[in-house]
Short mmCIF file of C-alpha atoms and ligand atoms in Angstrom, two decimals:
data_model
loop_
_atom_site.label_atom_id
_atom_site.label_comp_id
_atom_site.label_asym_id
_atom_site.label_seq_id
_atom_site.Cartn_x
_atom_site.Cartn_y
_atom_site.Cartn_z
CA UNK A 74 111.86 188.60 325.15
CA UNK A 75 115.13 186.74 325.56
CA UNK A 76 116.65 183.72 323.87
CA UNK A 77 115.28 180.43 325.28
CA UNK A 78 117.88 179.14 327.73
CA UNK A 79 118.33 175.91 329.66
CA UNK A 80 120.99 175.07 332.26
CA UNK A 81 124.12 173.15 331.33
CA UNK A 82 124.46 169.89 333.30
CA UNK A 83 126.76 170.25 336.31
CA UNK A 84 128.41 167.43 338.29
CA UNK A 85 130.74 167.44 341.28
CA UNK A 86 132.69 164.61 339.65
CA UNK A 87 132.26 162.05 336.87
CA UNK A 88 134.03 158.86 335.82
CA UNK A 89 135.85 158.72 332.51
CA UNK A 90 133.40 156.10 331.18
CA UNK A 91 130.33 158.11 332.13
CA UNK A 92 131.82 161.27 330.66
CA UNK A 93 132.59 159.54 327.37
CA UNK A 94 129.23 157.79 327.15
CA UNK A 95 126.92 160.56 328.34
CA UNK A 96 128.68 163.72 327.16
CA UNK A 97 131.52 163.23 324.68
CA UNK A 98 129.61 160.68 322.56
CA UNK A 99 126.41 162.70 322.46
CA UNK A 100 128.30 166.03 322.15
CA UNK A 101 126.65 167.55 325.19
CA UNK A 102 128.23 170.33 327.29
CA UNK A 103 128.94 169.67 330.94
CA UNK A 104 130.49 171.45 333.93
CA UNK A 105 132.74 169.30 336.12
CA UNK A 106 133.64 170.79 339.48
CA UNK A 107 136.43 168.56 340.74
CA UNK A 108 138.73 168.18 337.72
CA UNK A 109 141.03 170.94 338.96
CA UNK A 110 140.71 169.90 342.60
CA UNK A 111 144.32 168.78 343.01
CA UNK A 112 145.96 171.42 340.85
CA UNK A 113 148.20 173.99 342.56
CA UNK A 114 146.47 176.46 340.23
CA UNK A 115 143.26 176.10 342.20
CA UNK A 116 144.99 177.63 345.21
CA UNK A 117 147.44 179.90 343.45
CA UNK A 118 145.94 181.30 340.29
CA UNK A 119 144.67 184.84 340.64
CA UNK A 120 145.46 188.02 338.76
CA UNK A 121 147.81 189.05 341.58
CA UNK A 122 149.70 185.75 341.25
CA UNK A 123 150.11 186.36 337.51
CA UNK A 124 151.26 189.91 338.19
CA UNK A 125 154.02 188.67 340.48
CA UNK A 126 155.12 185.57 338.52
CA UNK A 127 154.70 186.45 334.84
CA UNK A 128 153.97 190.18 335.04
CA UNK A 129 156.78 191.17 332.66
CA UNK A 130 155.64 188.86 329.85
CA UNK A 131 154.38 190.82 326.86
CA UNK A 132 150.80 189.88 326.00
CA UNK A 133 148.84 190.64 322.83
CA UNK A 134 145.36 192.01 323.49
CA UNK A 135 142.30 192.17 321.30
CA UNK A 136 139.60 194.79 321.33
CA UNK A 137 135.91 194.11 321.03
CA UNK A 138 135.38 196.32 317.99
CA UNK A 139 133.96 195.19 314.68
CA UNK A 140 136.83 194.41 312.29
CA UNK A 141 136.33 196.76 309.39
CA UNK A 142 138.08 197.48 306.07
CA UNK A 143 141.22 195.42 305.59
CA UNK A 144 141.86 194.81 309.27
CA UNK A 145 142.33 191.10 309.89
CA UNK A 146 139.55 189.52 311.93
CA UNK A 147 142.02 188.30 314.53
CA UNK A 148 144.58 191.11 314.63
CA UNK A 149 145.84 192.18 318.07
CA UNK A 150 144.98 195.77 318.97
CA UNK A 151 147.89 196.33 321.35
CA UNK A 152 150.67 194.47 323.19
CA UNK A 153 151.79 195.30 326.74
CA UNK A 154 153.32 193.68 329.85
CA UNK A 155 150.91 191.29 331.57
CA UNK A 156 151.06 193.25 334.84
CA UNK A 157 150.04 196.47 333.07
CA UNK A 158 147.11 194.70 331.47
CA UNK A 159 145.98 193.37 334.86
CA UNK A 160 146.23 196.85 336.37
CA UNK A 161 144.04 198.13 333.54
CA UNK A 162 141.45 195.43 334.28
CA UNK A 163 141.53 196.33 337.95
CA UNK A 164 140.88 199.94 336.96
CA UNK A 165 137.74 198.89 335.06
CA UNK A 166 138.96 198.14 331.51
CA UNK A 167 136.42 195.97 329.68
CA UNK A 168 137.24 196.36 326.03
CA UNK A 169 140.66 194.71 325.87
CA UNK A 170 140.73 190.92 326.08
CA UNK A 171 143.41 188.29 326.17
CA UNK A 172 142.44 185.67 323.64
CA UNK A 173 144.03 182.31 322.83
CA UNK A 174 147.30 183.22 324.52
CA UNK A 175 149.76 180.32 324.34
CA UNK A 176 150.61 179.72 327.96
CA UNK A 177 153.47 177.29 327.48
CA UNK A 178 155.34 179.30 324.88
CA UNK A 179 155.18 182.56 326.82
CA UNK A 180 154.86 181.64 330.48
CA UNK A 181 156.29 178.09 330.92
CA UNK A 182 156.62 178.63 334.69
CA UNK A 183 152.84 178.19 334.95
CA UNK A 184 153.07 174.63 333.61
CA UNK A 185 153.78 173.20 337.04
CA UNK A 186 150.46 174.54 338.32
CA UNK A 187 148.13 172.24 336.36
CA UNK A 188 147.71 168.74 334.92
CA UNK A 189 146.10 167.34 331.82
CA UNK A 190 143.07 165.53 333.27
CA UNK A 191 142.47 161.91 332.39
CA UNK A 192 138.90 162.17 331.21
CA UNK A 193 139.16 160.16 328.00
CA UNK A 194 140.11 163.04 325.68
CA UNK A 195 143.45 162.95 323.91
CA UNK A 196 144.47 166.45 324.94
CA UNK A 197 147.06 168.27 322.86
CA UNK A 198 149.83 169.00 325.36
CA UNK A 199 151.46 171.86 323.48
CA UNK A 200 148.49 174.17 323.39
CA UNK A 201 147.01 175.21 326.71
CA UNK A 202 145.77 178.72 325.98
CA UNK A 203 144.59 181.52 328.22
CA UNK A 204 141.60 183.87 327.92
CA UNK A 205 141.17 186.83 330.24
CA UNK A 206 139.00 189.92 330.48
CA UNK A 207 137.46 192.41 332.87
CA UNK A 208 134.01 192.92 334.30
CA UNK A 209 131.52 193.73 331.55
CA UNK A 210 133.58 192.24 328.70
CA UNK A 211 131.86 190.03 326.16
CA UNK A 212 133.05 187.56 323.55
CA UNK A 213 130.94 187.46 320.41
CA UNK A 214 128.98 184.28 319.56
CA UNK A 215 131.40 182.04 317.61
CA UNK A 216 132.65 178.49 317.32
CA UNK A 217 136.24 177.31 317.28
CA UNK A 218 137.78 176.87 313.86
CA UNK A 219 139.75 173.74 314.87
CA UNK A 220 136.59 171.76 315.79
CA UNK A 221 138.30 170.61 318.99
CA UNK A 222 136.83 169.13 322.15
CA UNK A 223 137.51 171.86 324.70
CA UNK A 224 137.95 171.84 328.46
CA UNK A 225 137.60 175.44 329.59
CA UNK A 226 139.19 175.52 333.06
CA UNK A 227 137.99 178.61 334.84
CA UNK A 228 139.60 180.77 337.55
CA UNK A 229 139.07 184.11 339.24
CA UNK A 230 135.62 185.71 339.25
CA UNK A 231 132.40 184.62 337.61
CA UNK A 232 131.59 184.51 333.94
CA UNK A 233 128.60 183.24 331.99
CA UNK A 234 128.78 181.13 328.88
CA UNK A 235 125.85 180.68 326.51
CA UNK A 236 126.20 177.62 324.27
CA UNK A 237 124.30 176.68 321.12
CA UNK A 238 124.62 173.33 319.40
CA UNK A 239 126.01 173.12 315.83
CA UNK A 240 122.65 171.70 314.68
CA UNK A 241 121.18 175.17 315.28
CA UNK A 242 123.69 177.02 313.11
CA UNK A 243 120.91 177.89 310.67
CA UNK A 244 119.34 180.21 313.28
CA UNK A 245 122.53 182.04 314.18
CA UNK A 246 123.10 184.39 311.23
CA UNK A 247 126.55 182.97 310.60
CA UNK A 248 128.61 185.42 308.57
CA UNK A 249 129.94 183.65 305.45
CA UNK A 250 133.70 182.95 305.53
CA UNK A 251 133.75 183.48 309.27
CA UNK A 252 133.13 181.45 312.40
CA UNK A 253 130.98 184.11 314.05
CA UNK A 254 127.42 185.24 314.26
CA UNK A 255 126.57 188.78 313.04
CA UNK A 256 128.44 191.38 315.09
CA UNK A 257 125.31 193.53 315.56
CA UNK A 258 123.31 190.84 317.33
CA UNK A 259 123.05 191.43 321.06
CA UNK A 260 122.39 188.01 322.56
CA UNK A 261 121.38 189.62 325.86
CA UNK A 262 118.64 191.69 324.26
CA UNK A 263 118.00 190.11 320.86
CA UNK A 264 116.05 192.13 318.34
CA UNK A 265 113.60 189.48 317.19
CA UNK A 266 111.97 191.80 314.68
CA UNK A 267 115.20 192.30 312.82
CA UNK A 268 116.55 188.80 313.47
CA UNK A 269 113.48 186.53 313.77
CA UNK A 270 115.45 183.29 313.34
CA UNK A 271 116.87 183.80 316.84
CA UNK A 272 113.46 182.91 318.30
CA UNK A 273 114.13 179.27 317.39
CA UNK A 274 117.32 178.95 319.41
CA UNK A 275 117.44 176.69 322.44
CA UNK A 276 120.64 177.71 324.20
CA UNK A 277 122.35 176.24 327.22
CA UNK A 278 123.71 178.63 329.83
CA UNK A 279 126.17 178.24 332.66
CA UNK A 280 127.80 180.47 335.23
CA UNK A 281 131.40 179.44 335.82
CA UNK A 282 133.07 179.79 339.22
CA UNK A 283 136.69 179.45 340.27
CA UNK A 284 137.86 175.88 339.59
CA UNK A 285 134.97 174.80 337.32
CA UNK A 286 135.75 173.05 334.04
CA UNK A 287 133.32 173.46 331.15
CA UNK A 288 133.35 170.79 328.45
CA UNK A 289 132.54 172.35 325.04
CA UNK A 290 131.95 169.76 322.30
CA UNK A 291 133.35 170.29 318.77
CA UNK A 292 131.72 173.04 316.72
CA UNK A 293 129.55 174.25 319.59
CA UNK A 294 128.79 177.98 319.40
CA UNK A 295 129.59 180.00 322.51
CA UNK A 296 129.05 183.53 323.73
CA UNK A 297 130.82 184.71 326.88
CA UNK A 298 129.98 187.46 329.37
CA UNK A 299 132.45 188.40 332.07
CA UNK A 300 130.65 189.36 335.29
CA UNK A 301 133.96 189.87 337.10
CA UNK A 302 137.65 189.92 336.19
CA UNK A 303 138.42 186.31 335.41
CA UNK A 304 140.39 183.98 333.19
CA UNK A 305 140.16 180.50 331.76
CA UNK A 306 142.72 178.12 330.40
CA UNK A 307 141.44 175.94 327.61
CA UNK A 308 142.81 172.47 326.96
CA UNK A 309 141.89 170.95 323.61
CA UNK A 310 141.73 167.61 321.85
CA UNK A 311 141.91 167.86 318.08
CA UNK A 312 139.40 165.91 316.00
CA UNK A 313 140.12 162.28 315.16
CA UNK A 314 136.86 161.42 313.43
CA UNK A 315 137.37 161.76 309.65
CA UNK A 316 134.36 164.07 309.18
CA UNK A 317 135.31 166.48 311.95
CA UNK A 318 138.96 166.38 310.94
CA UNK A 319 137.98 167.24 307.36
CA UNK A 320 135.98 170.21 308.65
CA UNK A 321 138.94 171.44 310.67
CA UNK A 322 141.21 171.25 307.62
CA UNK A 323 138.61 172.91 305.42
CA UNK A 324 138.22 175.77 307.94
CA UNK A 325 141.97 176.24 308.35
CA UNK A 326 143.16 175.68 304.80
CA UNK A 327 140.27 177.04 302.74
CA UNK A 328 137.87 179.33 304.60
CA UNK A 329 140.38 181.33 306.62
CA UNK A 330 142.90 181.99 303.82
CA UNK A 331 140.12 182.93 301.38
CA UNK A 332 138.60 185.36 303.90
CA UNK A 333 142.02 186.91 304.61
CA UNK A 334 142.81 187.31 300.92
CA UNK A 335 139.43 188.77 299.96
CA UNK A 336 139.49 191.17 302.88
CA UNK A 337 142.92 192.41 301.80
CA UNK A 338 141.88 192.72 298.16
CA UNK A 339 138.35 194.06 298.48
CA UNK A 340 138.19 195.58 301.97
CA UNK A 341 134.94 196.91 303.38
CA UNK A 342 132.64 195.94 300.45
CA UNK A 343 133.63 192.30 301.14
CA UNK A 344 132.65 192.66 304.81
CA UNK A 345 129.38 194.39 303.92
CA UNK A 346 128.51 191.69 301.38
CA UNK A 347 129.09 188.93 303.93
CA UNK A 348 127.00 190.66 306.59
CA UNK A 349 124.13 191.16 304.12
CA UNK A 350 124.39 187.52 303.09
CA UNK A 351 124.29 186.31 306.71
CA UNK A 352 120.80 187.78 306.91
CA UNK A 353 119.52 186.93 303.44
CA UNK A 354 120.75 183.32 303.54
CA UNK A 355 119.30 182.70 307.00
CA UNK A 356 115.91 184.16 306.07
CA UNK A 357 115.76 182.41 302.69
CA UNK A 358 116.54 179.01 304.23
CA UNK A 359 113.87 179.45 306.86
CA UNK A 360 111.32 180.89 304.45
CA UNK A 361 111.23 184.24 306.29
CA UNK A 362 110.23 187.10 304.02
O1 LIG B 565 136.32 182.79 327.70
C1 LIG B 565 136.67 183.49 326.77
O2 LIG B 565 137.08 184.64 326.89
C2 LIG B 565 136.56 182.96 325.38
C3 LIG B 565 136.63 181.47 325.33
C4 LIG B 565 136.52 181.00 323.93
O3 LIG B 565 136.02 181.67 323.09
C5 LIG B 565 137.02 179.70 323.54
O4 LIG B 565 137.44 178.90 324.38
O5 LIG B 565 136.99 179.45 322.33
#
């Protein structure tokens, strides 16, 4: 049995007012097909274009391994020239991913290829970031620490995104002091005997094609599967509502530093404790024995 899934709404185009009223206000994901329509990126962006324009830029890459012992949750595994990374992907690499790579700081030449769409979000102009991976790569179920509204602008091949609303966090075995679900859970083939709370999830799924933009509301969980080599640039609007802003600050200034410190001090027993607690807390709250 699989997780219950429903399709994400998809529109060819949408007015700013309708987007704000029907999606932003009710925190509902949406795919918009024409937001990138007039961007040069829509024509130009491919891995070969990156190889020829920004191929010498050094890029940090992250592996898909569990972070054990004192290793920081978000430490890069290796750094290499962009063109070498792309060649690895073309040769079948699926473990190494580019994650949250600051496009403007490292590859400003790409700035002329896109615009910040006028869709009613106050997008933060300094932080367009790039994600890239190869066929078969996966990104663990997590939500973004900054509680931003995200526009994930997708290019290249296909990838699937599974989204779960923040209201369902209690079913997701969130690891304490992290922003992720338990590493061992395979959302493609969930083990409902071991993780029965997953049966309650009602996820939304979408397949992204070249040029699609996925709106991810603040705090929404997402799990990503790369079906082909592809990449997405995310544009983000930081929270303005006091409650969401407070959560962003709490995540950044309390949760993350405490996790980093405890991991450095205690190491693996700290990780083991948090993983055990992800299960015990979830089951206790739901009355599962
Ligand atoms: O598409 C990806 O590789 C990851 C995207 C993601 O996790 C994000 O936008 O927060």
